[in-house]
Amino acid sequence: MAQCVKVLPTGSTIGFNGGVGYYFNSTVPVIVPDDACTSGLQILTKAEIDVMKTIKVDSSSDPARVQDMADLFYAFLAVLVVVWSVKQLLNLFTGDTSKD
């Protein structure tokens, strides 16, 4: 089972000796359990990792989506050709042929 963990920064209190009244502070970052799972870090078992390795992603394309993307490409291409053509006609009728 996955265990949620979090990293405590250096200087965090990690223990208390009640008899002496002394707090133990960490001198290095420490990994501790995180019951609320707020950090998003998890420690997984080897079995869980192996299961994740065998997950297959369906990479097949949906023909309708491919056709939609092709239609969109040709629509943008048509708009580009129309705008360029109108610009060329405008240059032709204004007599300024030095511009592209």
Backbone as a printed PyTorch tensor [residue, N CA C, xyz], in Angstrom:
tensor([[[  0.8380,  -1.1810,   0.0000],
         [  0.0000,   0.0000,   0.0000],
         [  0.8830,   1.2440,   0.0000]],

        [[  0.5160,   2.2050,  -0.7860],
         [  1.3030,   3.4340,  -0.8920],
         [  1.2510,   4.2100,   0.4210]],

        [[  2.3740,   4.8020,   0.7690],
         [  2.4650,   5.5920,   1.9890],
         [  2.7560,   7.0360,   1.6110]],

        [[  1.8840,   7.9520,   2.0200],
         [  2.1200,   9.3740,   1.7790],
         [  3.1830,   9.8690,   2.7530]],

        [[  4.1030,  10.6840,   2.2460],
         [  5.1720,  11.2350,   3.0680],
         [  5.3250,  12.7220,   2.7660]],

        [[  6.0030,  13.4080,   3.6630],
         [  6.3570,  14.8160,   3.4360],
         [  7.7820,  15.0210,   3.9350]],

        [[  8.4030,  16.0740,   3.4820],
         [  9.7800,  16.3850,   3.8530],
         [  9.7690,  17.5480,   4.8250]],

        [[ 10.3100,  17.3190,   6.0200],
         [ 10.4340,  18.3900,   7.0000],
         [ 11.7530,  19.1120,   6.7750]],

        [[ 11.7520,  20.4360,   6.8090],
         [ 12.9970,  21.1740,   6.5790],
         [ 13.9510,  21.0490,   7.7710]],

        [[ 15.1880,  21.4290,   7.5540],
         [ 16.1930,  21.4210,   8.6150],
         [ 15.7320,  22.3060,   9.7710]],

        [[ 15.9380,  21.8250,  10.9880],
         [ 15.5690,  22.5880,  12.1770],
         [ 14.1770,  22.2790,  12.6840]],

        [[ 13.4470,  21.3890,  12.0160],
         [ 12.1070,  21.0200,  12.4720],
         [ 12.2030,  20.1260,  13.6990]],

        [[ 11.2380,  20.2640,  14.6010],
         [ 11.1900,  19.4200,  15.7830],
         [ 10.7260,  18.0280,  15.3850]],

        [[ 11.5230,  17.0170,  15.7190],
         [ 11.1720,  15.6520,  15.3500],
         [ 10.9490,  14.7620,  16.5640]],

        [[ 11.1340,  15.2850,  17.7620],
         [ 10.9110,  14.4810,  18.9620],
         [ 10.9920,  15.3290,  20.2160]],

        [[ 10.5440,  14.7270,  21.3510],
         [ 10.5550,  15.4240,  22.6270],
         [ 10.8540,  14.4080,  23.7200]],

        [[ 11.8250,  14.7140,  24.5460],
         [ 12.1470,  13.8680,  25.6920],
         [ 11.4370,  14.4770,  26.8930]],

        [[ 10.3480,  13.8540,  27.3050],
         [  9.5380,  14.4050,  28.3920],
         [ 10.2460,  14.4270,  29.7280]],

        [[ 11.1120,  13.4510,  29.9920],
         [ 11.8000,  13.3900,  31.2800],
         [ 12.7670,  14.5460,  31.4630]],

        [[ 13.4580,  14.9170,  30.3960],
         [ 14.4530,  15.9850,  30.4750],
         [ 13.8530,  17.3060,  30.0130]],

        [[ 12.7900,  17.2500,  29.2390],
         [ 12.1870,  18.4650,  28.7020],
         [ 12.9810,  19.0220,  27.5410]],

        [[ 13.5110,  18.1370,  26.7080],
         [ 14.3850,  18.5550,  25.6210],
         [ 13.7440,  18.1970,  24.2880]],

        [[ 13.6900,  19.1540,  23.3730],
         [ 13.1730,  18.9280,  22.0210],
         [ 14.3080,  18.5010,  21.1080]],

        [[ 14.0330,  17.5300,  20.2490],
         [ 15.0150,  17.0790,  19.2720],
         [ 14.7050,  17.7350,  17.9330]],

        [[ 15.6520,  18.4890,  17.4060],
         [ 15.4970,  19.1540,  16.1130],
         [ 16.3710,  18.4550,  15.0800]],

        [[ 15.8770,  18.4300,  13.8480],
         [ 16.6370,  17.7760,  12.7830],
         [ 17.7340,  18.6930,  12.2750]],

        [[ 18.8590,  18.0910,  11.9100],
         [ 19.9640,  18.8640,  11.3380],
         [ 20.0050,  18.7050,   9.8210]],

        [[ 19.1670,  17.8160,   9.2940],
         [ 19.0350,  17.5930,   7.8600],
         [ 17.5440,  17.4690,   7.5420]],

        [[ 17.1380,  17.6370,   6.2930],
         [ 15.7280,  17.4020,   5.9600],
         [ 15.3430,  15.9560,   6.2850]],

        [[ 14.1340,  15.7720,   6.8010],
         [ 13.6750,  14.4560,   7.2440],
         [ 12.3800,  14.1030,   6.5260]],

        [[ 12.2680,  12.8310,   6.1020],
         [ 11.0390,  12.3410,   5.4830],
         [ 10.1990,  11.6910,   6.5740]],

        [[  8.9410,  12.1710,   6.7290],
         [  8.0310,  11.6490,   7.7510],
         [  6.6920,  11.3000,   7.1050]],

        [[  5.9100,  10.4160,   7.7280],
         [  4.5860,  10.0910,   7.1810],
         [  3.6860,  11.3200,   7.1370]],

        [[  2.8320,  11.3760,   6.1320],
         [  1.8860,  12.4880,   5.9420],
         [  0.4850,  11.8880,   5.8370]],

        [[ -0.2310,  11.8670,   6.9490],
         [ -1.5510,  11.2410,   6.9830],
         [ -2.5550,  11.9500,   6.0800]],

        [[ -2.4280,  13.2590,   5.9350],
         [ -3.3720,  14.0210,   5.1030],
         [ -3.0040,  13.9570,   3.6240]],

        [[ -1.8290,  13.4810,   3.3110],
         [ -1.3370,  13.3560,   1.9330],
         [ -1.3550,  14.7090,   1.2090]],

        [[ -0.9270,  15.7530,   1.9050],
         [ -0.9480,  17.1030,   1.3410],
         [  0.2480,  17.3870,   0.4410]],

        [[  1.3500,  16.6790,   0.6310],
         [  2.5540,  16.9820,  -0.1510],
         [  2.5060,  16.3750,  -1.5450]],

        [[  1.7220,  15.3240,  -1.7190],
         [  1.6520,  14.6630,  -3.0190],
         [  2.7580,  13.6500,  -3.2360]],

        [[  3.6380,  13.4560,  -2.2490],
         [  4.7060,  12.4700,  -2.3620],
         [  4.2270,  11.1370,  -1.8080]],

        [[  4.5600,  10.0490,  -2.5050],
         [  4.1670,   8.7180,  -2.0540],
         [  5.3300,   7.7590,  -2.2030]],

        [[  5.4110,   6.8270,  -1.2590],
         [  6.3590,   5.7270,  -1.3710],
         [  5.5450,   4.5160,  -1.7880]],

        [[  5.9540,   3.8890,  -2.8960],
         [  5.2230,   2.7480,  -3.4410],
         [  5.9980,   1.4670,  -3.2210]],

        [[  5.2640,   0.3560,  -3.1170],
         [  5.9170,  -0.9470,  -3.0120],
         [  6.3570,  -1.3970,  -4.3990]],

        [[  7.2310,  -2.4090,  -4.4380],
         [  7.6970,  -2.9310,  -5.7180],
         [  6.5330,  -3.4820,  -6.5320]],

        [[  5.5800,  -4.1230,  -5.8820],
         [  4.4190,  -4.6710,  -6.5810],
         [  3.5990,  -3.5540,  -7.2420]],

        [[  3.4150,  -2.4490,  -6.5380],
         [  2.6650,  -1.3230,  -7.1040],
         [  3.4050,  -0.7140,  -8.2930]],

        [[  4.7100,  -0.6270,  -8.1970],
         [  5.5070,  -0.0960,  -9.3050],
         [  5.4210,  -1.0210, -10.5060]],

        [[  5.4950,  -2.3460, -10.2580],
         [  5.3970,  -3.3060, -11.3620],
         [  4.0530,  -3.2270, -12.0640]],

        [[  2.9700,  -3.0150, -11.3020],
         [  1.6400,  -2.8780, -11.9050],
         [  1.5910,  -1.6350, -12.7830]],

        [[  2.1950,  -0.5390, -12.3300],
         [  2.1950,   0.6910, -13.1250],
         [  2.9980,   0.5340, -14.4100]],

        [[  4.0310,  -0.2990, -14.3780],
         [  4.8440,  -0.5070, -15.5680],
         [  4.0770,  -1.2500, -16.6550]],

        [[  3.0970,  -2.0570, -16.2600],
         [  2.3720,  -2.8720, -17.2310],
         [  1.1230,  -2.1880, -17.7640]],

        [[  0.8370,  -0.9800, -17.3200],
         [ -0.3380,  -0.2610, -17.8150],
         [ -0.0970,   0.1160, -19.2720]],

        [[ -1.0230,  -0.2340, -20.1310],
         [ -0.9180,   0.0740, -21.5540],
         [ -1.7980,   1.2770, -21.8780]],

        [[ -1.2560,   2.1900, -22.6220],
         [ -1.9880,   3.3690, -23.0580],
         [ -2.4440,   3.1330, -24.4920]],

        [[ -3.7080,   3.3680, -24.7480],
         [ -4.2440,   3.1870, -26.0910],
         [ -3.8120,   4.3800, -26.9400]],

        [[ -2.8840,   4.1340, -27.8430],
         [ -2.3600,   5.2190, -28.6720],
         [ -2.9820,   5.2310, -30.0590]],

        [[ -4.0200,   4.4300, -30.2500],
         [ -4.6610,   4.4270, -31.5640],
         [ -5.4180,   5.7310, -31.7710]],

        [[ -5.4310,   6.1870, -33.0030],
         [ -6.0650,   7.4560, -33.3240],
         [ -7.5310,   7.2410, -33.6790]],

        [[ -8.3370,   8.1880, -33.2850],
         [ -9.7440,   8.1650, -33.6520],
         [ -9.8600,   8.7460, -35.0590]],

        [[-10.3720,   7.9830, -36.0330],
         [-10.4260,   8.4820, -37.4180],
         [-11.2150,   9.7770, -37.5630]],

        [[-12.2750,   9.9460, -36.7750],
         [-13.0610,  11.1850, -36.8660],
         [-12.2290,  12.3820, -36.3990]],

        [[-11.4330,  12.1860, -35.3490],
         [-10.6000,  13.2860, -34.8480],
         [ -9.5000,  13.6270, -35.8480]],

        [[ -8.9120,  12.6070, -36.4730],
         [ -7.8820,  12.8460, -37.4800],
         [ -8.4720,  13.6220, -38.6500]],

        [[ -9.6700,  13.2620, -39.0680],
         [-10.3310,  13.9760, -40.1710],
         [-10.6280,  15.4160, -39.7850]],

        [[-11.0650,  15.6380, -38.5400],
         [-11.3210,  17.0060, -38.0740],
         [-10.0460,  17.8450, -38.0980]],

        [[ -8.9230,  17.2600, -37.6700],
         [ -7.6580,  17.9980, -37.6700],
         [ -7.2070,  18.3080, -39.1030]],

        [[ -7.4070,  17.3680, -40.0130],
         [ -7.0500,  17.6040, -41.4120],
         [ -7.9200,  18.7120, -42.0030]],

        [[ -9.2200,  18.6830, -41.7040],
         [-10.1150,  19.7360, -42.1840],
         [ -9.7100,  21.0940, -41.6410]],

        [[ -9.3410,  21.1490, -40.3700],
         [ -8.9170,  22.4060, -39.7610],
         [ -7.6350,  22.9270, -40.4130]],

        [[ -6.6830,  22.0340, -40.6990],
         [ -5.4530,  22.4330, -41.3620],
         [ -5.7420,  23.0420, -42.7240]],

        [[ -6.5910,  22.3730, -43.5140],
         [ -6.8940,  22.8840, -44.8540],
         [ -7.7030,  24.1690, -44.7940]],

        [[ -8.5290,  24.3450, -43.7740],
         [ -9.2610,  25.6010, -43.6200],
         [ -8.2910,  26.7560, -43.3400]],

        [[ -7.3140,  26.5410, -42.4520],
         [ -6.3170,  27.5780, -42.1900],
         [ -5.4850,  27.8590, -43.4330]],

        [[ -5.1530,  26.8310, -44.1820],
         [ -4.3990,  27.0110, -45.4130],
         [ -5.1960,  27.8390, -46.4240]],

        [[ -6.4870,  27.5580, -46.5420],
         [ -7.3480,  28.3150, -47.4630],
         [ -7.4360,  29.7810, -47.0510]],

        [[ -7.5660,  30.0390, -45.7520],
         [ -7.6200,  31.4260, -45.2720],
         [ -6.3090,  32.1370, -45.5860]],

        [[ -5.2000,  31.4620, -45.3880],
         [ -3.8960,  32.0580, -45.6900],
         [ -3.7870,  32.4190, -47.1670]],

        [[ -4.2080,  31.5190, -48.0490],
         [ -4.1420,  31.7640, -49.4930],
         [ -5.0630,  32.9210, -49.8790]],

        [[ -6.2530,  32.9850, -49.3020],
         [ -7.1910,  34.0690, -49.6220],
         [ -6.6310,  35.4100, -49.1660]],

        [[ -6.0920,  35.4860, -47.9770],
         [ -5.5400,  36.7590, -47.4800],
         [ -4.3540,  37.1880, -48.3370]],

        [[ -3.4710,  36.2580, -48.6850],
         [ -2.3300,  36.6030, -49.5230],
         [ -2.7900,  37.0670, -50.9050]],

        [[ -3.7940,  36.4000, -51.4650],
         [ -4.3120,  36.7830, -52.7850],
         [ -4.9400,  38.1660, -52.7700]],

        [[ -5.7100,  38.4570, -51.7400],
         [ -6.3240,  39.7950, -51.6340],
         [ -5.2370,  40.8550, -51.5180]],

        [[ -4.1950,  40.5610, -50.7700],
         [ -3.0910,  41.5180, -50.6440],
         [ -2.4190,  41.7460, -51.9970]],

        [[ -2.2050,  40.6760, -52.7610],
         [ -1.5840,  40.8110, -54.0720],
         [ -2.4790,  41.6020, -55.0270]],

        [[ -3.7820,  41.3680, -55.0050],
         [ -4.7010,  42.1340, -55.8550],
         [ -4.7240,  43.6020, -55.4640]],

        [[ -4.6960,  43.8630, -54.1730],
         [ -4.6670,  45.2510, -53.7100],
         [ -3.3980,  45.9470, -54.1930]],

        [[ -2.2590,  45.2580, -54.1180],
         [ -1.0060,  45.8330, -54.6110],
         [ -1.0640,  46.0560, -56.1190]],

        [[ -1.7070,  45.1650, -56.8410],
         [ -1.8040,  45.2930, -58.2990],
         [ -2.6300,  46.5130, -58.6930]],

        [[ -3.7630,  46.7190, -58.0180],
         [ -4.6390,  47.8280, -58.3800],
         [ -4.1660,  49.1640, -57.8370]],

        [[ -3.3600,  49.1810, -56.7960],
         [ -2.8260,  50.4530, -56.3000],
         [ -1.5850,  50.8540, -57.0810]],

        [[ -1.0420,  49.9600, -57.8730],
         [  0.1050,  50.2740, -58.7050],
         [  1.4260,  50.1170, -57.9730]],

        [[  1.3940,  49.7330, -56.7290],
         [  2.6260,  49.5400, -55.9630],
         [  3.0240,  48.0730, -56.0470]],

        [[  3.8620,  47.7310, -56.9950],
         [  4.2360,  46.3330, -57.2150],
         [  5.5670,  45.9870, -56.5280]],

        [[  6.1630,  46.9260, -55.7920],
         [  7.4400,  46.6340, -55.1580],
         [  7.2570,  45.8610, -53.8560]],

        [[  6.0340,  45.9040, -53.2980],
         [  5.7720,  45.1660, -52.0570],
         [  5.3690,  43.7310, -52.3810]],

        [[  5.6740,  42.8450, -51.4830],
         [  5.2640,  41.4280, -51.6860],
         [  3.9200,  41.1800, -51.0780]]])
